[in-house]
mmCIF file of C-alpha atoms in Angstrom:
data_model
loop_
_atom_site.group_PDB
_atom_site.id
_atom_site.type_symbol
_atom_site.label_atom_id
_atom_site.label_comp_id
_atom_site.label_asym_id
_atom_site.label_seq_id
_atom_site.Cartn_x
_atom_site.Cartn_y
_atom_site.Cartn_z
ATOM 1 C CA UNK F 1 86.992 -0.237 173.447
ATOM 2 C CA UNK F 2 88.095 -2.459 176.489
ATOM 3 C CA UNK F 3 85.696 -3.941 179.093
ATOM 4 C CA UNK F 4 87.932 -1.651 181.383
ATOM 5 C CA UNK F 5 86.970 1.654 179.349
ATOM 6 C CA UNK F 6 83.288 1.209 178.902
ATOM 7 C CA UNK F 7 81.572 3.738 181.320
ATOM 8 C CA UNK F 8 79.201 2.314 183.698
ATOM 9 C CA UNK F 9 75.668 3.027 183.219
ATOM 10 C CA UNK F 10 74.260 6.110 185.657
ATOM 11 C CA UNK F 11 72.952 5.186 188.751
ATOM 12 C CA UNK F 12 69.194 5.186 189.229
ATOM 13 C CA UNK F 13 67.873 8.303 191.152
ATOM 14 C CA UNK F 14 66.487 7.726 194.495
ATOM 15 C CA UNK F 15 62.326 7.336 193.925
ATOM 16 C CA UNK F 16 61.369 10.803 195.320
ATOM 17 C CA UNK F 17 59.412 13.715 193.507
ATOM 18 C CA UNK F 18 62.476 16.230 194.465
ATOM 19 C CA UNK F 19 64.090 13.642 192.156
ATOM 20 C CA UNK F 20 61.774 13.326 189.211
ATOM 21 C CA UNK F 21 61.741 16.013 186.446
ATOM 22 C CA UNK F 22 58.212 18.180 187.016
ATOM 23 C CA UNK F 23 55.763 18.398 183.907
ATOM 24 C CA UNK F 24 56.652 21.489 182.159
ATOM 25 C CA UNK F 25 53.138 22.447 181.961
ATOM 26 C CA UNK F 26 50.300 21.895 184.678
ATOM 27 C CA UNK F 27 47.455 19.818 183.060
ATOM 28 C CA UNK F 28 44.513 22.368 183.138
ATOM 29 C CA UNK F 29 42.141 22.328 185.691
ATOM 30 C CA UNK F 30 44.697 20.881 188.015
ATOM 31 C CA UNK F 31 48.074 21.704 189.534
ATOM 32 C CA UNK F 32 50.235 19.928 191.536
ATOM 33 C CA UNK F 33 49.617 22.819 194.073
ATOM 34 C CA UNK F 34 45.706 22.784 194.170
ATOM 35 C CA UNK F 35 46.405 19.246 194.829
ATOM 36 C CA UNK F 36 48.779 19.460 197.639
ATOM 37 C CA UNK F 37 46.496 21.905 198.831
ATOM 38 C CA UNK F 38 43.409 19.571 198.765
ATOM 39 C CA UNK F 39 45.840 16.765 200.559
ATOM 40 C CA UNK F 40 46.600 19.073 203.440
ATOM 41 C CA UNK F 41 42.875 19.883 204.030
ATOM 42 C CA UNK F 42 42.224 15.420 203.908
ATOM 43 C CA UNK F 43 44.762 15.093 206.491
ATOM 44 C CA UNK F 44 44.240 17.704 208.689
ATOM 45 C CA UNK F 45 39.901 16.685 208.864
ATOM 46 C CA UNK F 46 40.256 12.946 208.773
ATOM 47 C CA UNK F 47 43.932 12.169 209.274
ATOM 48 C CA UNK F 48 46.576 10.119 207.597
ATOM 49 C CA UNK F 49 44.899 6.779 207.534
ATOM 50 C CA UNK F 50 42.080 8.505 205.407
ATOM 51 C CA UNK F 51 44.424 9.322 202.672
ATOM 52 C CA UNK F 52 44.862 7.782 199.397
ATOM 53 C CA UNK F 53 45.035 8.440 195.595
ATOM 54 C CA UNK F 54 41.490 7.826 195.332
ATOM 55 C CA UNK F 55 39.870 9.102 198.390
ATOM 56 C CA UNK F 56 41.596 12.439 197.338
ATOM 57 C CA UNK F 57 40.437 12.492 193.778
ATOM 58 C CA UNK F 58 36.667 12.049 194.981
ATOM 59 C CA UNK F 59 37.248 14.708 197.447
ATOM 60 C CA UNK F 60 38.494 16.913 194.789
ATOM 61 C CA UNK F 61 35.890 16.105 192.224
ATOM 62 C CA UNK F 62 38.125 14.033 189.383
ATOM 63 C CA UNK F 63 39.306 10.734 188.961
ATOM 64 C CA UNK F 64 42.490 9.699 190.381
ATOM 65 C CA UNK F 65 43.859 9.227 187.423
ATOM 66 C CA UNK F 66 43.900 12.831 186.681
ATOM 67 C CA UNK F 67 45.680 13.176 190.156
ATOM 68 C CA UNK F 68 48.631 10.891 188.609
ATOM 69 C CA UNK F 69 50.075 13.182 186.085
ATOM 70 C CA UNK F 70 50.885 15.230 189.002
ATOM 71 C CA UNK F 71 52.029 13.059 191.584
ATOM 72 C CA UNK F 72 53.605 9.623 190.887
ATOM 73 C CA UNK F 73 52.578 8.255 193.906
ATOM 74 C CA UNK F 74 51.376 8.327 197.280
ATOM 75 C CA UNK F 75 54.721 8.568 198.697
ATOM 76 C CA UNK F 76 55.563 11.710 196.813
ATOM 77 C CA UNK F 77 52.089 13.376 197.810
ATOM 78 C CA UNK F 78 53.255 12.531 201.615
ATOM 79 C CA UNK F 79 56.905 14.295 200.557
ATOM 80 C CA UNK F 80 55.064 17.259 199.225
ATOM 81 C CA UNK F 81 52.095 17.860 202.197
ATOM 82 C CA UNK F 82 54.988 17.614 204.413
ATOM 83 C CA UNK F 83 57.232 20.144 202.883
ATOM 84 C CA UNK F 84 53.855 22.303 202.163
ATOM 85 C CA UNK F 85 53.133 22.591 206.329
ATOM 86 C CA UNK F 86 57.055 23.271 206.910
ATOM 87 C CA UNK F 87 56.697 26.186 205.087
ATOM 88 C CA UNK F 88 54.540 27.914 207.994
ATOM 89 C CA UNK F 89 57.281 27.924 210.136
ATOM 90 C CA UNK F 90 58.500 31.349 211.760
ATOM 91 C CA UNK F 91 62.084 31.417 211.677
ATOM 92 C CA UNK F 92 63.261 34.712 212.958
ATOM 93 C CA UNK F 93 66.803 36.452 212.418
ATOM 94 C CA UNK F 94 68.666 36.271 215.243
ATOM 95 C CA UNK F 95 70.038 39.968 214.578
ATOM 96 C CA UNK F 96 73.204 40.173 216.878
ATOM 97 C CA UNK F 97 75.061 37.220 218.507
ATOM 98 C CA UNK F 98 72.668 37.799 221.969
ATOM 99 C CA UNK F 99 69.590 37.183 220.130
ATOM 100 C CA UNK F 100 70.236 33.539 218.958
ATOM 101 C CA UNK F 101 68.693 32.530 221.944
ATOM 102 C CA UNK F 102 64.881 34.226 221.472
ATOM 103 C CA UNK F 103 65.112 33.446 217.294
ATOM 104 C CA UNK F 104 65.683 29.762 218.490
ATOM 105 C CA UNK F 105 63.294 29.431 220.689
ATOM 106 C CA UNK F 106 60.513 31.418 219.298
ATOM 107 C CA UNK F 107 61.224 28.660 216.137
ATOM 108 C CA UNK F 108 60.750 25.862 218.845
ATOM 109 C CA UNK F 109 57.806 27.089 219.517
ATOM 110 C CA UNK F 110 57.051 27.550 216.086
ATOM 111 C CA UNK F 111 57.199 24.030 214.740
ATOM 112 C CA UNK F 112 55.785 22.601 217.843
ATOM 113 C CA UNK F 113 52.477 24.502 216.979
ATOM 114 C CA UNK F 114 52.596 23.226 213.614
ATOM 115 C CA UNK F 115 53.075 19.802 214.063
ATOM 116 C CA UNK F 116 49.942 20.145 216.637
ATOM 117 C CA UNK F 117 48.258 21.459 213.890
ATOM 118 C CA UNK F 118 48.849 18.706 211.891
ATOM 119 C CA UNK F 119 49.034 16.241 213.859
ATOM 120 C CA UNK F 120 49.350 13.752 211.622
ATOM 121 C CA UNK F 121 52.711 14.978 210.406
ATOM 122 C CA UNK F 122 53.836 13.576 213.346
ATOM 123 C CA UNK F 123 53.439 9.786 212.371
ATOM 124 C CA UNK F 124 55.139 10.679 208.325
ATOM 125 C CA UNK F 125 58.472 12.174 209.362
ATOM 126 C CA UNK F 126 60.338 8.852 209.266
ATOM 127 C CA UNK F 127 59.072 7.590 205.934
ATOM 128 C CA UNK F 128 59.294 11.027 203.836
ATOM 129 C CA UNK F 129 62.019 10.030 201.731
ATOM 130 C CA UNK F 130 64.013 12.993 200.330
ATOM 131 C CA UNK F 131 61.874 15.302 201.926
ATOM 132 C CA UNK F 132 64.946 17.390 203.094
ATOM 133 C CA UNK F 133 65.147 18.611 199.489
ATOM 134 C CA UNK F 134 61.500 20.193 199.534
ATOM 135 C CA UNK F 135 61.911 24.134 199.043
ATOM 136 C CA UNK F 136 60.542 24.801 202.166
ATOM 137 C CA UNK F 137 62.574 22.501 204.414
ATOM 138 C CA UNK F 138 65.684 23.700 202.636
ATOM 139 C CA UNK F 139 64.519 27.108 203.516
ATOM 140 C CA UNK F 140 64.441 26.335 207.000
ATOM 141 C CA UNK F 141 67.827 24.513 206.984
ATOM 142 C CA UNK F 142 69.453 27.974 205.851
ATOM 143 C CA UNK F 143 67.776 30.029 207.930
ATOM 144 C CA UNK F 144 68.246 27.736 210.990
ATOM 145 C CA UNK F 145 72.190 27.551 210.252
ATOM 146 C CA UNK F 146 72.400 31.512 209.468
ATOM 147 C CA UNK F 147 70.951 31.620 213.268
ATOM 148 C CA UNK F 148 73.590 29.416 214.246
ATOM 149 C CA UNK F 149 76.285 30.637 212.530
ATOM 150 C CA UNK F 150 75.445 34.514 214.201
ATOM 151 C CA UNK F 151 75.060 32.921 217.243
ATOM 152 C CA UNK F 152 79.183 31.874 217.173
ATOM 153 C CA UNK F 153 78.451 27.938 217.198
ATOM 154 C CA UNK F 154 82.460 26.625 217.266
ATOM 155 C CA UNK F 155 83.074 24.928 213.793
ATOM 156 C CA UNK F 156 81.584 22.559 212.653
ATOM 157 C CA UNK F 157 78.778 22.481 215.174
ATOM 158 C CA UNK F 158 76.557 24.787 213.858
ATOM 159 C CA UNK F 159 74.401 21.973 211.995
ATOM 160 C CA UNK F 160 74.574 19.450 215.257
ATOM 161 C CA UNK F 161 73.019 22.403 217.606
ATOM 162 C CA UNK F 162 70.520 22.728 215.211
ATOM 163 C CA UNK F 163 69.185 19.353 214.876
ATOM 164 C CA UNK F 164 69.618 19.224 218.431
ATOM 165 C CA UNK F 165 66.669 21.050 218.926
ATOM 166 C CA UNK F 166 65.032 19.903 216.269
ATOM 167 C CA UNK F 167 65.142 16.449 217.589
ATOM 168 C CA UNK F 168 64.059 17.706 220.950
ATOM 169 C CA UNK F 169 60.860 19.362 219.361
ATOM 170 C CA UNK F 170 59.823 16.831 217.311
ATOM 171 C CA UNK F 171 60.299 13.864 219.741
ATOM 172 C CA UNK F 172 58.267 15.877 222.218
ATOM 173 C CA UNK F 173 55.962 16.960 220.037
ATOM 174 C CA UNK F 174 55.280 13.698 218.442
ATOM 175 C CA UNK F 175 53.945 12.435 221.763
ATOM 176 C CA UNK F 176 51.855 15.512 222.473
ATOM 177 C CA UNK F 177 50.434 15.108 218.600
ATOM 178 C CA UNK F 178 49.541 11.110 219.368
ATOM 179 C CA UNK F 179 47.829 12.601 222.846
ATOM 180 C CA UNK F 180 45.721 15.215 220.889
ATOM 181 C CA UNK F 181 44.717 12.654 218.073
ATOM 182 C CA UNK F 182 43.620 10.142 221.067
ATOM 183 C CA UNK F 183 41.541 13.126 222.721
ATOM 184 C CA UNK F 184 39.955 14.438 218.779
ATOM 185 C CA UNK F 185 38.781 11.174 218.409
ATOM 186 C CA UNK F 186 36.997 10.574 221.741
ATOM 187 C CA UNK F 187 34.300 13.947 220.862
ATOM 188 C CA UNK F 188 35.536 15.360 224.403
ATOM 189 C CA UNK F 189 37.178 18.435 225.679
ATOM 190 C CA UNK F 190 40.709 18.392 227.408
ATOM 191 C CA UNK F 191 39.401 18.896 230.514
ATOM 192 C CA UNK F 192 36.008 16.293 230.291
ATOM 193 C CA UNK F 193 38.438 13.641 228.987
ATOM 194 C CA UNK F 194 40.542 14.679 232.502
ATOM 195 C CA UNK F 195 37.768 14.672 234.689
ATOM 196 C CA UNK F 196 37.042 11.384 233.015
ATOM 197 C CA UNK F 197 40.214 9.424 234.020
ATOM 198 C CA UNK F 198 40.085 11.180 237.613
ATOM 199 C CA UNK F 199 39.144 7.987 239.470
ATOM 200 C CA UNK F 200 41.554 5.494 237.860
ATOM 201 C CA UNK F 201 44.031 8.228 237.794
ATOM 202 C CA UNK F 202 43.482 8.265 241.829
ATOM 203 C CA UNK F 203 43.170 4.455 242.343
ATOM 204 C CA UNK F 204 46.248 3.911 240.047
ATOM 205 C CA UNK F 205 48.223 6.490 242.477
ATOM 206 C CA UNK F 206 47.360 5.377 245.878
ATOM 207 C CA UNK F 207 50.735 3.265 245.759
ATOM 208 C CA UNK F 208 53.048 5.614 244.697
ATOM 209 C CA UNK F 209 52.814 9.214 247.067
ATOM 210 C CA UNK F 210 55.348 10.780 245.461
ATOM 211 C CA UNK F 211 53.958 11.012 242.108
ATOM 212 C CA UNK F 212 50.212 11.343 243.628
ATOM 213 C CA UNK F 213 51.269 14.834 245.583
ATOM 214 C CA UNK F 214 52.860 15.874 242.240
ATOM 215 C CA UNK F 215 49.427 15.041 240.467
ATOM 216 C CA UNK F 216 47.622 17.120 242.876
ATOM 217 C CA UNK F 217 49.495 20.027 242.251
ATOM 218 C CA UNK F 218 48.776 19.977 238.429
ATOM 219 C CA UNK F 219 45.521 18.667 238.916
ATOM 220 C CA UNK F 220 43.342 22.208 238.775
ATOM 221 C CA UNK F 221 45.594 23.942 235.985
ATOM 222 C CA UNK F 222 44.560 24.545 232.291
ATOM 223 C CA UNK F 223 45.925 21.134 230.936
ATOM 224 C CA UNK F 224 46.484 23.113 227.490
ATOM 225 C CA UNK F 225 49.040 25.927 229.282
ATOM 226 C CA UNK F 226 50.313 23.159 231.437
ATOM 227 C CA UNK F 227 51.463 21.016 228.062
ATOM 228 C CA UNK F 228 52.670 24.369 226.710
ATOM 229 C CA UNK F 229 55.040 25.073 229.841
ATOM 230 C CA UNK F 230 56.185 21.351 229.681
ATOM 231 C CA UNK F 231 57.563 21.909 226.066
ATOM 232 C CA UNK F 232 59.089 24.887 226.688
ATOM 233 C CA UNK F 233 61.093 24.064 229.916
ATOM 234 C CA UNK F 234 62.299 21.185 227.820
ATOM 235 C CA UNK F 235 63.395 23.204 225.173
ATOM 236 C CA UNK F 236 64.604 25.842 227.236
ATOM 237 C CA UNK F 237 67.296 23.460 228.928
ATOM 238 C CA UNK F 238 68.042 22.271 225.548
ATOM 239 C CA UNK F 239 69.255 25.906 224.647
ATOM 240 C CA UNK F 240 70.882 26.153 228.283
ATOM 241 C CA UNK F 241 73.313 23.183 227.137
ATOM 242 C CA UNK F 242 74.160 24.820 223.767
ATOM 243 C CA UNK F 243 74.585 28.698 225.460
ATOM 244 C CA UNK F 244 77.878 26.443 227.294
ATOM 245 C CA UNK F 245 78.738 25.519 223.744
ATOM 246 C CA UNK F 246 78.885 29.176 222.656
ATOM 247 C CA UNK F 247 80.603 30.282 225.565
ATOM 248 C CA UNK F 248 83.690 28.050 225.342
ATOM 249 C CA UNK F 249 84.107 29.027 221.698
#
């Protein structure tokens, strides 16, 4: 056989656990899920810095090592927590073309109060690998394009509207996330760490009127329905630019 006829050896798959064959059978006392599981309730109590291989197997009562024949790695145990929390998503059915607009939003909504719920997630989504292939964010890829595809997207747009609001949510949710971490970690309330800032809040104003009336107008209002209402009139004009999208097709 000629240099020019020998096949070329198969390319390497990407280092993922949506890439890597799973065990056949679970290693008894422990599954892959219980572990997940356990990862999820690390995270959520003592955030993402707090997690390793280790840390994890001590919290779960085994050595890490036992934790291995499951996971590779701690990269694929950050692949599957995140898919895990996608899968509490609501994604409604649209239903008819007119309700695209309430099954998107109420979604919006939805993954904004998960990622607040983890808010850790927030600081993983850029170095998850693969995670698109988890089960749960596939899910959520079909569901959000059947809603897109009822709503009468024109072709070929369908997937860009949809990770139009995606990107909306999670960039403003990201920020809301980091806020909430900050305010966890300081022991206070919303409102005490507020009342705390009041006086630099006021002597970093003085200059700049427009922004202090503003300021005074929010100043009194439930900062947790306040943060809400900012999201959503975001999110809201998002759809407003895609309902022009519809209506020329």
């Amino acid at each position: 056989m000629s240099p020019s006829e020998q096949q070329s050896p198969a390319p390497a798959p990407v280092p993922s656990v949506w890439t890597r064959p799973r065990r056949q059978k679970e290693q008894a006392p422990l599954s892959r899920e219980q572990i997940v599981a356990a990862a999820v309730r690390l995270l959520d109590a003592e955030g993402i810095e707090a997690l390793s291989m280790r840390k994890l197997g001590t919290e779960m009562g085994t050595a890490a090592t036992s934790l291995y024949r499951h996971v590779a790695n701690k990269d694929e145990l950050i692949e599957l927590v995140v898919d895990e929390v996608y899968g509490e998503l609501e994604l409604p059915e649209a239903g008819s073309p007119d309700g695209w607009r309430a099954s998107l939003s109420h979604s919006g909504h939805s993954l904004r109060d998960m990622v607040l719920r983890h808010p850790w997630v927030a600081s993983v989504l850029g170095q998850v690998g693969l995670a698109h292939l988890g089960p749960n964010l596939m899910r959520m890829s079909e569901r959000m394009l059947r809603l897109a595809k009822t709503a009468g997207f024109p072709p070929g747009e369908a997937d860009l509207a949809m990770k139009a609001v995606i990107s909306y949510v999670i960039g403003a949710t990201t920020s809301e996330a980091s806020y909430l971490s900050l305010l966890a970690r300081s022991g206070m309330s919303e409102a005490d760490w507020l009342r705390s800032l009041a006086p630099a809040a006021q002597q970093a104003l003085d200059e700049h009127p427009l922004t202090q009336d503003h300021y005074a107008t929010q100043r009194d209002r439930d900062p947790a329905r306040l943060r809400e209402e900012n999201f959503d009139y975001g999110l809201q004009r998002v759809l407003d630019g895609l309902a022009t999208r519809i209506d020329r097709a």
